[in-house]
Each structure stands twice: as C-alpha cells, then as structure tokens.
Tab-separated table of C-alpha atoms and ligand atoms in Angstrom:
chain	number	residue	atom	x	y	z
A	143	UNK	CA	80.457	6.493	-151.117
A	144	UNK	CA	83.044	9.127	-151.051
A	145	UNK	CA	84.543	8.670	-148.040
A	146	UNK	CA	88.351	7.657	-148.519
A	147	UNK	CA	89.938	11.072	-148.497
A	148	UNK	CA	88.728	10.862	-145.090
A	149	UNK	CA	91.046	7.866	-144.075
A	150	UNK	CA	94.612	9.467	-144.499
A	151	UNK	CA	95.972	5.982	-144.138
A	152	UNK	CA	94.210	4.168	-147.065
A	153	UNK	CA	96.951	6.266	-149.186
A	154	UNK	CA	98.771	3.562	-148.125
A	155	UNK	CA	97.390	0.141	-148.266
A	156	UNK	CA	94.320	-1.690	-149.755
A	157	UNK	CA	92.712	-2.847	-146.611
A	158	UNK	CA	90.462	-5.530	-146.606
A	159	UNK	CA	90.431	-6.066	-143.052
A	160	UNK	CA	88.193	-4.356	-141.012
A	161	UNK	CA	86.648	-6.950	-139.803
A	162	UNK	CA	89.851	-6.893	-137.168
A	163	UNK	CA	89.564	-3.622	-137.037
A	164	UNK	CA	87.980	-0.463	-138.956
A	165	UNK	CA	90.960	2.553	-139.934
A	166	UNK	CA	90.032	5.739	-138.123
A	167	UNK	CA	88.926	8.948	-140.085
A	168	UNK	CA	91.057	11.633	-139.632
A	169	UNK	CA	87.890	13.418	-137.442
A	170	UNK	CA	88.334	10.675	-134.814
A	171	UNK	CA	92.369	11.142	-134.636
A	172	UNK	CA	91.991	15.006	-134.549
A	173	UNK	CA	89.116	14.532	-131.613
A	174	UNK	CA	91.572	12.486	-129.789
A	175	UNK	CA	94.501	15.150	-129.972
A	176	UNK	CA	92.240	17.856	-129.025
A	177	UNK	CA	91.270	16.547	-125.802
A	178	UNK	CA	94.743	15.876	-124.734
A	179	UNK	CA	95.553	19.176	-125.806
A	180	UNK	CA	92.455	21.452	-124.457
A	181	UNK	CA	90.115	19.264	-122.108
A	182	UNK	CA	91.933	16.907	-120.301
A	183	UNK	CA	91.303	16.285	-116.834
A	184	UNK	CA	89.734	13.000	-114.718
A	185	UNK	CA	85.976	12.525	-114.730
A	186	UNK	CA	83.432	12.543	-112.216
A	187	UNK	CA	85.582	14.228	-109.445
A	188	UNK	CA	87.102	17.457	-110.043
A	189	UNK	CA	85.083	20.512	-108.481
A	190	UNK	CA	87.298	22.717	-111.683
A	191	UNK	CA	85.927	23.707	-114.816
A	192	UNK	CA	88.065	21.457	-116.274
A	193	UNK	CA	87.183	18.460	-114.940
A	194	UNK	CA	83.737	18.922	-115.245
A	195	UNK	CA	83.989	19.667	-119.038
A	196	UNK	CA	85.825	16.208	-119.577
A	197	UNK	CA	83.046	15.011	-117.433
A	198	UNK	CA	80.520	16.520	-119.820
A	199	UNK	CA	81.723	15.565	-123.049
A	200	UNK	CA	82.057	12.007	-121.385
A	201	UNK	CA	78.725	11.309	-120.547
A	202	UNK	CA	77.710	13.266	-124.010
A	203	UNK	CA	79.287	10.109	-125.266
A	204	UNK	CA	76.980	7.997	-123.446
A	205	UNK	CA	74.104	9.469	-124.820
A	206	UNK	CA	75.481	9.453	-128.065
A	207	UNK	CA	75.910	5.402	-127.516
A	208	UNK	CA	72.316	4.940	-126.351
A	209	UNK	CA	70.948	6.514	-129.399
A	210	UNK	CA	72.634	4.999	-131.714
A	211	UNK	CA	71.591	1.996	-130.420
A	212	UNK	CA	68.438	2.879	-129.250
A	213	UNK	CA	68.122	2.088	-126.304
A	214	UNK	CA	65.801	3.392	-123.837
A	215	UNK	CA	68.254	4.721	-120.922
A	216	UNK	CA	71.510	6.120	-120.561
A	217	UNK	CA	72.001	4.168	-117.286
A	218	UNK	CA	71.503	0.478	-119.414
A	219	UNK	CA	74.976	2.032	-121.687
A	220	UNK	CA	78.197	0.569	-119.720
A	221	UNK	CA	82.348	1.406	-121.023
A	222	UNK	CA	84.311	-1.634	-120.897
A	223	UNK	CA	87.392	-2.082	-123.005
A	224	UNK	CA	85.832	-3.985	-125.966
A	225	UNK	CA	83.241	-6.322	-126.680
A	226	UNK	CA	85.800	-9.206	-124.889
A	227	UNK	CA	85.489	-7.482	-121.605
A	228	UNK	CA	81.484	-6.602	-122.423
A	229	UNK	CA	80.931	-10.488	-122.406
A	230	UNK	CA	83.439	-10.905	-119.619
A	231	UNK	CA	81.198	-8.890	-117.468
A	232	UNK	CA	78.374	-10.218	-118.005
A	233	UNK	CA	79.238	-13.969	-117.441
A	234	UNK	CA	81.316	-13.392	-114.254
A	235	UNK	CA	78.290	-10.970	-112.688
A	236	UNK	CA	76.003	-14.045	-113.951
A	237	UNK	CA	77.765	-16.419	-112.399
A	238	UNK	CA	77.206	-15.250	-108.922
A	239	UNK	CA	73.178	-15.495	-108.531
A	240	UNK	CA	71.779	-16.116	-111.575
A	241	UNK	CA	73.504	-19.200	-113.496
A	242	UNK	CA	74.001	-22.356	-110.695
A	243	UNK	CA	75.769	-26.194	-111.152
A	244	UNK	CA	74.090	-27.888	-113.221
A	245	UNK	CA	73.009	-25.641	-115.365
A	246	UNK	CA	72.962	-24.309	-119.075
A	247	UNK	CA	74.502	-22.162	-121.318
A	248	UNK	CA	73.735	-22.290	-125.200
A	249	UNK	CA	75.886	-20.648	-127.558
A	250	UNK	CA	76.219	-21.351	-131.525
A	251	UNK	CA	79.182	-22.590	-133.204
A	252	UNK	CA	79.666	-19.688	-134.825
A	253	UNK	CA	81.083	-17.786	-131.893
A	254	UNK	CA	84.211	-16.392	-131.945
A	255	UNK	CA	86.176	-17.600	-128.874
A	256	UNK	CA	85.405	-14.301	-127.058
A	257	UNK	CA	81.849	-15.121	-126.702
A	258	UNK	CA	83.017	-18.966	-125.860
A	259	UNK	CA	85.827	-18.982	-123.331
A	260	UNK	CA	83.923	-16.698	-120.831
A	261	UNK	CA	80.979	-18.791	-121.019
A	262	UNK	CA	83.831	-21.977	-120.513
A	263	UNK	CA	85.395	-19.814	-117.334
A	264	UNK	CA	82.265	-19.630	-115.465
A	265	UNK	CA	81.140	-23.159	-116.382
A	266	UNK	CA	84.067	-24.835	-115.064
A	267	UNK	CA	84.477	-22.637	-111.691
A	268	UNK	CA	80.681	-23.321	-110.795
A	269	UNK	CA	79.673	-27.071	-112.595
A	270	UNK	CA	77.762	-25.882	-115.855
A	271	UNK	CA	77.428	-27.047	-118.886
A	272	UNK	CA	77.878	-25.639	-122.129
A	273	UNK	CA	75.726	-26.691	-125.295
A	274	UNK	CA	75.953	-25.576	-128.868
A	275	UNK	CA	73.680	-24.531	-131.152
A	276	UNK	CA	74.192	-26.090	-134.463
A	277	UNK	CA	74.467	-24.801	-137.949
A	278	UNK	CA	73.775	-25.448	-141.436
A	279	UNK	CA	76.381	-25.928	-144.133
A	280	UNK	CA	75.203	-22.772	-145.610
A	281	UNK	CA	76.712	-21.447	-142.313
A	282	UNK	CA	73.003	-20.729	-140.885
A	283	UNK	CA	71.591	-21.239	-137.699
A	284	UNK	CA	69.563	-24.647	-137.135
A	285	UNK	CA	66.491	-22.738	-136.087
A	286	UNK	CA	64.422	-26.131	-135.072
A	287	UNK	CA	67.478	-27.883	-133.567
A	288	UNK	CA	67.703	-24.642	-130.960
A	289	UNK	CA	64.542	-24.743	-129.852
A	290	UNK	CA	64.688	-28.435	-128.863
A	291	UNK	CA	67.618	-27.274	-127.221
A	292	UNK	CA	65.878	-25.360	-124.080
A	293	UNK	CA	65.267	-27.395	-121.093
A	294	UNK	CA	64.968	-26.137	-117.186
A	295	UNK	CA	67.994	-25.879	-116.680
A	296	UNK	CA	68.572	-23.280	-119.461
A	297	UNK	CA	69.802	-20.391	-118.176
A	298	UNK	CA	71.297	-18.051	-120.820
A	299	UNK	CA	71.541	-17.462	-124.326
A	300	UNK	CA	74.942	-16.138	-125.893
A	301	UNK	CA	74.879	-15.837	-129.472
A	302	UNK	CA	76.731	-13.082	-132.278
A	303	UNK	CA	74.426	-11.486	-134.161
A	304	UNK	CA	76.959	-11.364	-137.378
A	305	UNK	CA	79.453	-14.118	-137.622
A	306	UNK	CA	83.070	-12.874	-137.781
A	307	UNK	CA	83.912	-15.472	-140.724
A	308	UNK	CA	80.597	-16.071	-142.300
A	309	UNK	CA	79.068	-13.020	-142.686
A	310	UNK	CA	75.640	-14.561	-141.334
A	311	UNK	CA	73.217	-11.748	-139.842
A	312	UNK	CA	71.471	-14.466	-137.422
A	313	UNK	CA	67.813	-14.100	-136.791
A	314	UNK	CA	68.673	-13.045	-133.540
A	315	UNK	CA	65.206	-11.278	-133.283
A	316	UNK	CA	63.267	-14.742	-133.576
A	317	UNK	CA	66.017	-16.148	-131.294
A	318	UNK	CA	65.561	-13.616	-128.786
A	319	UNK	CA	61.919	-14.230	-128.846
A	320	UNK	CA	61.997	-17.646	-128.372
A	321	UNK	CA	64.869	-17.674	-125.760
A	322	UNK	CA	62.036	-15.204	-123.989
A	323	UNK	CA	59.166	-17.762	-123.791
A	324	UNK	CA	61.551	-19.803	-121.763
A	325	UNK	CA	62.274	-17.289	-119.404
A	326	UNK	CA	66.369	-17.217	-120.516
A	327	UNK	CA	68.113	-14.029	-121.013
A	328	UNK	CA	70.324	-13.064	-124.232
A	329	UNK	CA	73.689	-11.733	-125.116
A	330	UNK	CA	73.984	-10.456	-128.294
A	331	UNK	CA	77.557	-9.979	-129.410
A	332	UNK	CA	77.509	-7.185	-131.748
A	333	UNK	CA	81.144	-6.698	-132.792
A	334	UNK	CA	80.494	-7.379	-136.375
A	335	UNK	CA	77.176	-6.422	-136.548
A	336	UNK	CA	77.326	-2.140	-135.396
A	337	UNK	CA	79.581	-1.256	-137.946
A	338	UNK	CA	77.704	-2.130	-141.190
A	339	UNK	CA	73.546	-2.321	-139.876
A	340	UNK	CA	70.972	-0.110	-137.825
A	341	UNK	CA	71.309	-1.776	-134.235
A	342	UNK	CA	67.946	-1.195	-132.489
A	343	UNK	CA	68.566	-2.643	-128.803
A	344	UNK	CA	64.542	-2.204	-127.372
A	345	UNK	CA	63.052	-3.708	-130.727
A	346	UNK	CA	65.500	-6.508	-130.773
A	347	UNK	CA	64.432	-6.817	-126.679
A	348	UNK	CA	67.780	-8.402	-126.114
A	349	UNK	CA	68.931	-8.359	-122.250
A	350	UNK	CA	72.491	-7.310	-123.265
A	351	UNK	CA	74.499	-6.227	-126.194
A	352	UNK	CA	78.147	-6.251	-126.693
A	353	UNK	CA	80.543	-4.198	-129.407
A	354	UNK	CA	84.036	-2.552	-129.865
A	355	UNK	CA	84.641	0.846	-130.589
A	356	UNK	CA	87.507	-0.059	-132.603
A	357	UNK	CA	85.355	-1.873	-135.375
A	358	UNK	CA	83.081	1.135	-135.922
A	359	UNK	CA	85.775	3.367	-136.692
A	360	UNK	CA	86.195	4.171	-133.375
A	361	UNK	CA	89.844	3.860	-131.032
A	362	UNK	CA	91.110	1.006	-129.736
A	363	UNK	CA	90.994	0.015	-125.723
A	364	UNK	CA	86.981	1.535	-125.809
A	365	UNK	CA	83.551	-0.725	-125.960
A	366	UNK	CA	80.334	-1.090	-124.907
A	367	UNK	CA	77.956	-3.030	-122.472
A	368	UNK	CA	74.329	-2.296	-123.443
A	369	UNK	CA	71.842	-4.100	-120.296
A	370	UNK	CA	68.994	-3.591	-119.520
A	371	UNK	CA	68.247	-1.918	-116.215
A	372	UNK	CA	66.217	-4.932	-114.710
A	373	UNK	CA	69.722	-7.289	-115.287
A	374	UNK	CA	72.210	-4.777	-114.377
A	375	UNK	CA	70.188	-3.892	-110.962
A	376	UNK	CA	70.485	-7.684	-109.769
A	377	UNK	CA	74.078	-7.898	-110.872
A	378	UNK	CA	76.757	-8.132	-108.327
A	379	UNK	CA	79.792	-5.404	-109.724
A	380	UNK	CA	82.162	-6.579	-111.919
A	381	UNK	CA	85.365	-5.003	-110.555
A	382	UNK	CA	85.543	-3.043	-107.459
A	383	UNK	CA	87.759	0.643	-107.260
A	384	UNK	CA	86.848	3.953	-107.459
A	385	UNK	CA	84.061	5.632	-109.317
A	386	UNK	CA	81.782	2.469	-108.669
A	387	UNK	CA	81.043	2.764	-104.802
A	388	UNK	CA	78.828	4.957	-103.040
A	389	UNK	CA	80.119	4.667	-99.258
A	390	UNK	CA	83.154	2.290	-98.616
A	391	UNK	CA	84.160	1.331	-95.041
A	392	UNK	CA	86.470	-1.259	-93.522
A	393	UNK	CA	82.917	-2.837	-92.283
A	394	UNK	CA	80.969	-2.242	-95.212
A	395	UNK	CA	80.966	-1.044	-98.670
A	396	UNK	CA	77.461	-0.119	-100.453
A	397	UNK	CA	78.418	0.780	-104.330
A	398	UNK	CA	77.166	3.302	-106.953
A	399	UNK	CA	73.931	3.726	-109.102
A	400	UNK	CA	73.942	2.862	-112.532
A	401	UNK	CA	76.131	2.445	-114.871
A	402	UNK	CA	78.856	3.895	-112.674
A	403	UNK	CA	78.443	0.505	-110.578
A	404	UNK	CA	80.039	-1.553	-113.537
A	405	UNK	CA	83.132	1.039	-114.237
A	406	UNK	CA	85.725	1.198	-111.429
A	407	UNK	CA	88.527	2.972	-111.695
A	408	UNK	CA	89.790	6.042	-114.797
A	409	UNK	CA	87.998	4.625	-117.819
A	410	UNK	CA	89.768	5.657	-121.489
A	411	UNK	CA	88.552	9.165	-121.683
A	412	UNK	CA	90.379	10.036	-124.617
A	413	UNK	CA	89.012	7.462	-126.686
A	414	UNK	CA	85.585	7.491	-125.131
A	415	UNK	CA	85.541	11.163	-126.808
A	416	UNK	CA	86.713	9.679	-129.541
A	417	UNK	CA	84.556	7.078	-130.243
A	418	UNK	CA	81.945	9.534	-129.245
A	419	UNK	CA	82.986	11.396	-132.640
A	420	UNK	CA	83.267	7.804	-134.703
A	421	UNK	CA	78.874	8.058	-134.398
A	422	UNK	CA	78.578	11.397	-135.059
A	423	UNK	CA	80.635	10.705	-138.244
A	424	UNK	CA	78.703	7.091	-139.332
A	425	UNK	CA	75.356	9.117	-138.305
A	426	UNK	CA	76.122	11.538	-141.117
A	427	UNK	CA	76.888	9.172	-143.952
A	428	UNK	CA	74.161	7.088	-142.613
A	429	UNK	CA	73.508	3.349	-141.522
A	430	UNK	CA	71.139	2.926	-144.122
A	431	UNK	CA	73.644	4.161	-146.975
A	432	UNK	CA	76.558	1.974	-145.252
A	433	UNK	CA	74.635	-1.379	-145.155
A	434	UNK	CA	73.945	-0.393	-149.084
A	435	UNK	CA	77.251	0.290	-149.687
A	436	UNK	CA	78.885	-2.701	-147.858
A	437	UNK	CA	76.132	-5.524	-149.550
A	438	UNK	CA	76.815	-4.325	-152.847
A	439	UNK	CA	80.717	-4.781	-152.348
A	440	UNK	CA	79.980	-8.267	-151.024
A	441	UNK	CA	78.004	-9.054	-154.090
A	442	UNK	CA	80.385	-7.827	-156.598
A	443	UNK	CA	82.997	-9.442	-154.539
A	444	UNK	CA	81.179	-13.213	-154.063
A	445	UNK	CA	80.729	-13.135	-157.904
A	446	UNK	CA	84.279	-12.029	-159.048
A	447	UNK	CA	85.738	-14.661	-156.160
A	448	UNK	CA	83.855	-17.399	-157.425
A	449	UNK	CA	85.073	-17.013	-161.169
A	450	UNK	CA	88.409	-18.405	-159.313
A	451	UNK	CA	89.063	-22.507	-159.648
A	452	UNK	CA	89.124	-24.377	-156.729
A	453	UNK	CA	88.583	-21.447	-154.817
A	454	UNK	CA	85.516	-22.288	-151.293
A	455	UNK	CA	83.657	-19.619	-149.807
A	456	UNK	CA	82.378	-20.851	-146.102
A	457	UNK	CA	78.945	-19.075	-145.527
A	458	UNK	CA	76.539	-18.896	-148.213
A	459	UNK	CA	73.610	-17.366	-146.450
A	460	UNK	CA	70.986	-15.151	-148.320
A	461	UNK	CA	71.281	-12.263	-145.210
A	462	UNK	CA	75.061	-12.230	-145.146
A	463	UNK	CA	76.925	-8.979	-144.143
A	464	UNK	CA	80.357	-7.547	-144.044
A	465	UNK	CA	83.016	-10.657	-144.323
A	466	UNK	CA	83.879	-13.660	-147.162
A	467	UNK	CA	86.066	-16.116	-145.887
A	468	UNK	CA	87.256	-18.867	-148.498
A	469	UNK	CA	90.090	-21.457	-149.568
A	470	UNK	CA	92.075	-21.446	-152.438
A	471	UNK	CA	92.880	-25.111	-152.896
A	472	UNK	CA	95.068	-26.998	-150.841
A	473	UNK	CA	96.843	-23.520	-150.662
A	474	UNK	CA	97.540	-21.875	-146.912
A	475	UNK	CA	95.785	-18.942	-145.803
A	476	UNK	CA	98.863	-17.745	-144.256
A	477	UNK	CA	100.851	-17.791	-147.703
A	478	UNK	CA	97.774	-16.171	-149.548
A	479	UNK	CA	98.228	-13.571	-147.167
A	480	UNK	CA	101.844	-13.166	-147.569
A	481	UNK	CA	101.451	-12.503	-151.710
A	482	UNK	CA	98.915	-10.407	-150.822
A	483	UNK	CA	100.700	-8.450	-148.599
A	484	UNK	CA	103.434	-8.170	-151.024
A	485	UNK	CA	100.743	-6.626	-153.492
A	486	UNK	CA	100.147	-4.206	-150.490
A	487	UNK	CA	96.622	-5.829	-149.927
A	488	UNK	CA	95.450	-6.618	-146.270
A	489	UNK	CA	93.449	-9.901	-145.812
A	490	UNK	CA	93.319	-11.779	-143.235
A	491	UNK	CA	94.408	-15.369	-142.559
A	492	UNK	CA	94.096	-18.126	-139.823
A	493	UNK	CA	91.616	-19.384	-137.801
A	494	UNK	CA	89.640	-15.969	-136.756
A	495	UNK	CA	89.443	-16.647	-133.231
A	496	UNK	CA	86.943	-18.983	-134.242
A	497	UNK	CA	88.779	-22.741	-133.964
A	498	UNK	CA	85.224	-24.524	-133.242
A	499	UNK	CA	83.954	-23.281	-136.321
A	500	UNK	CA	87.088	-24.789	-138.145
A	501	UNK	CA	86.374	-27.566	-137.244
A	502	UNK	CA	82.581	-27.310	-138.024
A	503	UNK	CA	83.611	-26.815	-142.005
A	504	UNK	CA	86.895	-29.463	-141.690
A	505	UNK	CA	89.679	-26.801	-142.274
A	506	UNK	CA	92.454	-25.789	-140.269
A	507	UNK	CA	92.306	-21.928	-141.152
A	508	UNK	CA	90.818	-19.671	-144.172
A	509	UNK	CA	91.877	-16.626	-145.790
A	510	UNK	CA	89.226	-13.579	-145.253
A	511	UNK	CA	88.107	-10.179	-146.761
A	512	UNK	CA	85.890	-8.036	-144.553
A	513	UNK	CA	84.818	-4.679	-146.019
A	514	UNK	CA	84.348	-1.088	-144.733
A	515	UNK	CA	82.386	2.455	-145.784
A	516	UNK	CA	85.792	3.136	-147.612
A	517	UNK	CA	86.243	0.105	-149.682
A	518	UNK	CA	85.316	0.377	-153.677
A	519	UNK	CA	85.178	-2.058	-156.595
A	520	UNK	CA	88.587	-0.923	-157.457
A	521	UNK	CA	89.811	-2.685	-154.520
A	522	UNK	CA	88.190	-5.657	-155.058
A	523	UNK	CA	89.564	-5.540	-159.046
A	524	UNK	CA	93.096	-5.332	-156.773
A	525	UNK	CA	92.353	-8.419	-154.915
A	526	UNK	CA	91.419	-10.595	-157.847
A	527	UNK	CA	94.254	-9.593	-159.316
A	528	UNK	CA	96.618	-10.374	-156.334
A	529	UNK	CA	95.235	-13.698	-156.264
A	530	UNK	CA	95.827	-15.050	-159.792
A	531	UNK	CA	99.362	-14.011	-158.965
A	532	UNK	CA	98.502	-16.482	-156.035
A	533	UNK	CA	97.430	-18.813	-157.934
A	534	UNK	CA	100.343	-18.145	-160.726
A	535	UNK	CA	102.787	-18.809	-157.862
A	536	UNK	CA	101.892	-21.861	-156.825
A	537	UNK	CA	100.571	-23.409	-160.339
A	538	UNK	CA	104.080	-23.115	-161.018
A	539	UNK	CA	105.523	-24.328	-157.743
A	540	UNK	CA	103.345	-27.271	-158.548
A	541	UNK	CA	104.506	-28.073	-161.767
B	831	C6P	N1	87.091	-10.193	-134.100
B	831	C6P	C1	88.295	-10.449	-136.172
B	831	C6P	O1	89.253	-10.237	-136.921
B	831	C6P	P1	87.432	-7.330	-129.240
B	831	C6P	O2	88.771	-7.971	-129.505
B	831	C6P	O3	87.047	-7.467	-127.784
B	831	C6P	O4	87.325	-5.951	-129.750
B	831	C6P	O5	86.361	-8.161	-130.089
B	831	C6P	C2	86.264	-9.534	-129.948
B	831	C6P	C3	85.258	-10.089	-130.904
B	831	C6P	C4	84.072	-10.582	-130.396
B	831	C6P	N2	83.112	-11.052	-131.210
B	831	C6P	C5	83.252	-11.047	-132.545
B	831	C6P	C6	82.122	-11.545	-133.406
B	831	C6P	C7	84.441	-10.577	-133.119
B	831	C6P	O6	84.556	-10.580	-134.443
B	831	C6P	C8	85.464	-10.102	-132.282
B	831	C6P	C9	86.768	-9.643	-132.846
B	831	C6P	C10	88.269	-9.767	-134.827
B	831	C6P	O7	87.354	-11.167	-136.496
B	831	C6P	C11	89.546	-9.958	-134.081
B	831	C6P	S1	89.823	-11.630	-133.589
C-alpha cells in the first residue's frame, strides 16, 4: 500500500498510534483550507449563494456517511462531535422514555470508558443497573454467559464492535441478533472498527452506531450517530438551540424533522467537509485492500513481538483487528513509551480509557501499537528494534 507520501507528517515520526487517532492525508488538510478560503458561510439559513453551497457540500457529506456505512436513509446519519458524544446522545435521549428504575443495561468489559460512564450517568440519575458481559482470557466475548444474561428488565445493549486494546472484532452480528429476540435495542460503538473493515449498518441491523471522524483519517471535533429512523422518531432531542426546532414560542416549542432534531446549534462545517473528503479518499484505496493491509501488519507484528522474552500480548483472538497491546516484564508502559519516543516511535501507554478491562487481565496499564493504511513492515522492524534497546536499558539497570 503506497500511501505514505500522502501523509506529509509521517516524514517525521514512526507512528504506531492510530488507534488514538489516524494522521490526516494531505487531501483532507487541503479540503479543510479550501473551504475557509472559498465556501465558507453558516448552513441551513442563508438565502445567498454562499450559504447554500456550504449547505450543499454539507449534506453531500451526509450522504457520503450513509453510504459508506450503508445505511438505508440519510435522515438515520446524525453529526455529533465524536463517538463520546454519539453514545452520550443516545443514553441521555434513552433515559427519558425508554430505559426506567429498575432496569438493565449490559455492556462488555471490554468497553472503553466512553461507552461505560454514559451508561453509569443515566443509571445513577434514574435507579438502573448496569451488568457486564464477561470475557474470555483470549479477550473474547462469553457468548453463552450473555445470553443468560437477558432478563425483563433488559433494556439495552451497548457493546464495541472492535476493542480499543484487544483488537477483538466481536460477533456483534450474532449479538445483535440475539439482543433482537429479546426485544432490546443495540449500540454498536464503532470507533475502532470504521477505520480498518467494511461497516454495513442494515445487514448488521444494529439500532445505532457510533464512530469518530478523527480515527478514519478524518479531523478532529467531527463524528457520527447512525439510528435508525424508528429510535430516533421516539427520542426526545438531545440538546435544544437553533437548527433543531421547527416553531419555538414562549408557550410551546415543536422541533425539527430528522436528523436536524438531534443537531442544535453551528455544527463543525469545516471538518464535516473534511471528513466528507477522508471517505472519498479510503473509498479509493478500498476497505477491502485496507483490512488486507492492516491484518497482515498485525501478523507480521504478533510474530516478531512474541520472539521478545517475557514480553504478554492481552487479546489473542483468531478475528483480531487493528491494535496489540502487551507487557514487557515487570517493565512500565509509560517508560517503554518514553525509549520509544526517544527512537522517534509513537506507542501508546497507560490504561486506554479502558481501567475495567485492567483489571479484567490484573495489570495496571499496557503499552500498545495500533496500525494504519500507512504503516509498513519497516516500521514494525523499527519497533523491534526500539524495544531491545528497551529491554537493553533496563537488563542493565537490573544488573
Ligand atoms: N479511543 C484510544 O486511544 P472519541 O474520543 O469520542 O473520538 O472516541 C472515544 C472512543 C470510544 N470507543 C472506543 C472503542 C475508542 O477506542 C475510543 C477512543 C482512543 O483508544 C482514545 S482514548
């Protein structure tokens, strides 16, 4: 995959962290400058040309979205600021009519704290109750175990389709299916899942679908809500302002059709366009290709890192994507990152906004690469290498 010369700052750095975030190709930057410099204007209320071309190439975006996603309408496609606020949304409109006291959410514990802490918000302010889906020590769902877990008083489903430390691609599918034969809804966060597979909303059937702009080489401060129209009719709004209201009067306020009901107020134009250009550019190297690209540097990768003593990967699974999170002894994440850094390689290190899962595996924090469409073997040769000066380090710290 020839895509580096694309990434003007990868002259820079070896980054092995997109999993935080994806660099943007220079297509994306340029997109971004251009509309500041020849369309910008507020959407969706200017009578002027102007205006209505920012409108236009705005809601081109949304279209853009709901294809590459595939889902069925444009309307069901809602811009939120990231996959935080996506999830956000969707608990605090579900906590008005839909989930009650007493009843329950399931989520795995694999979520990253963005797809816990809403969940936690809601279920404090109303009486819930939270339960967890358990996983393997291959760092798998426990199919049977959530099953077992549905009772009456199941009301929703939250679960990532790839973990953010793991790797795991869930079986969200199956999940979704049998979250269905209850009657329960599903939230699918997708942050780590969009930028390396084919993400087909309708087959999937989930209810919603949350991701980031910023992880599919996309801007920052941009992401996407994908519901479908049957949830996001019954939801109360979100947030109330402008753009989201039909009539408003001191007495009375009635609000606007979809999607515009969930966005009040200016959204981020700029990097709506943007983002808008991030699809266009993944469309023409192709999900397929990507996924191809990204397993094989996982593969080489999981082989090279486990020619390392004492070094643990966490997440073993046979349908892993993206991410390898390990330990290196008794050695902390945060100084494996530091040497690294000084070798001008960018891991990351910590607990990945993931502390429950910590816990799950008994560590306080591990060091992880996550790969993107520019990565090659020749930075994962760099890597090894930084880390036997890891290693070197503190073999002779030790001794
Ligand atoms: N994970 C990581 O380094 P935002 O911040 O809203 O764009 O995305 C939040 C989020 C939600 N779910 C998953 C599975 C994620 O991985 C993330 C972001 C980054 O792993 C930053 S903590």
């Amino acid at each position: 995959m020839n895509v580096r010369k694309d990434f003007p700052i990868l002259e820079k750095i070896i980054y092995l962290d997109s999993g935080a975030t994806t660099q943007k190709p220079r297509c994306v930057i340029d997109a971004i400058q251009k509309f500041y410099l020849e369309d910008n204007a507020n959407i969706h209320r200017g009578v002027y040309e102007l205006s209505q071309r920012a409108t236009k190439k705005f809601e081109h975006v949304r279209e853009q979205v709901k294809n590459f996603i595939h889902a069925e309408h444009s309307h069901e496609i809602i811009f939120t600021r990231g996959t935080t606020e996506s999830i956000n949304l969707v608990a605090q409109c579900l906590s008005h009519n839909h989930i009650q006291k007493d009843d329950e959410i399931l989520i795995s514990a694999m979520e990253h704290h963005s797809n816990i802490v809403p969940w936690q918000l809601i279920a404090e302010k109303i009486g819930a109750k939270i339960k967890v889906i358990p996983i393997t020590d291959l760092g798998e769902i426990e199919l049977e175990s959530f099953r077992k877990l549905f009772t009456a008083k199941t009301k929703m489903v939250a679960v990532t389709h790839v973990s953010n430390v793991l790797g795991t691609v869930n079986p969200i599918k199956e999940m979704i299916r049998i979250a269905h034969e209850n009657n329960v809804p599903v939230l699918v966060d997708g942050a780590q899942a969009v930028p390396h597979l084919s993400v087909n909303v309708t087959e999937l059937d989930c209810d919603f679908y949350a991701f980031s702009s910023h992880k599919m080489y996309g801007p920052t401060g941009v992401g996407v809500l994908y519901g479908k129209t049957e949830w996001l009719k019954k939801m109360p709004p979100y947030q109330g302002g402008g753009d989201m209201i039909e009539r408003v009067s001191f007495e009375k306020t009635t609000y606007n059709k979809l999607p515009y009901k969930f966005e009040a107020g200016t959204p981020d134009i700029s990097n709506v366009i943007g983002l808008g250009v991030a699809i266009d550019y993944l469309n023409q190297i192709g999900m397929h290709a990507i996924t191809e690209h990204e397993k094989k540097l996982l593969a080489i990768a999981t082989e090279e890192l486990k020619k390392i003593p004492e070094l643990k990967i966490f997440g073993e699974s046979e349908n892993k994507i993206g991410v390898i999170s390990f330990t290196l002894n008794d050695i902390h994440p945060h100084d494996i990152g530091t040497i690294l850094d000084h070798e001008n390689i960018a891991v990351r290190a910590g607990h990945h906004c993931a502390m429950p899962l910590m816990q799950r595996f008994n560590v306080p924090a591990m060091t992880r690469i996550s790969f993107g469409i520019y990565n090659t073997e020749k930075d994962i040769e760099n890597l090894i290498k930084g880390l036997k000066i890891v290693h070197e380090v503190f073999h002779e710290r030790i001794t």
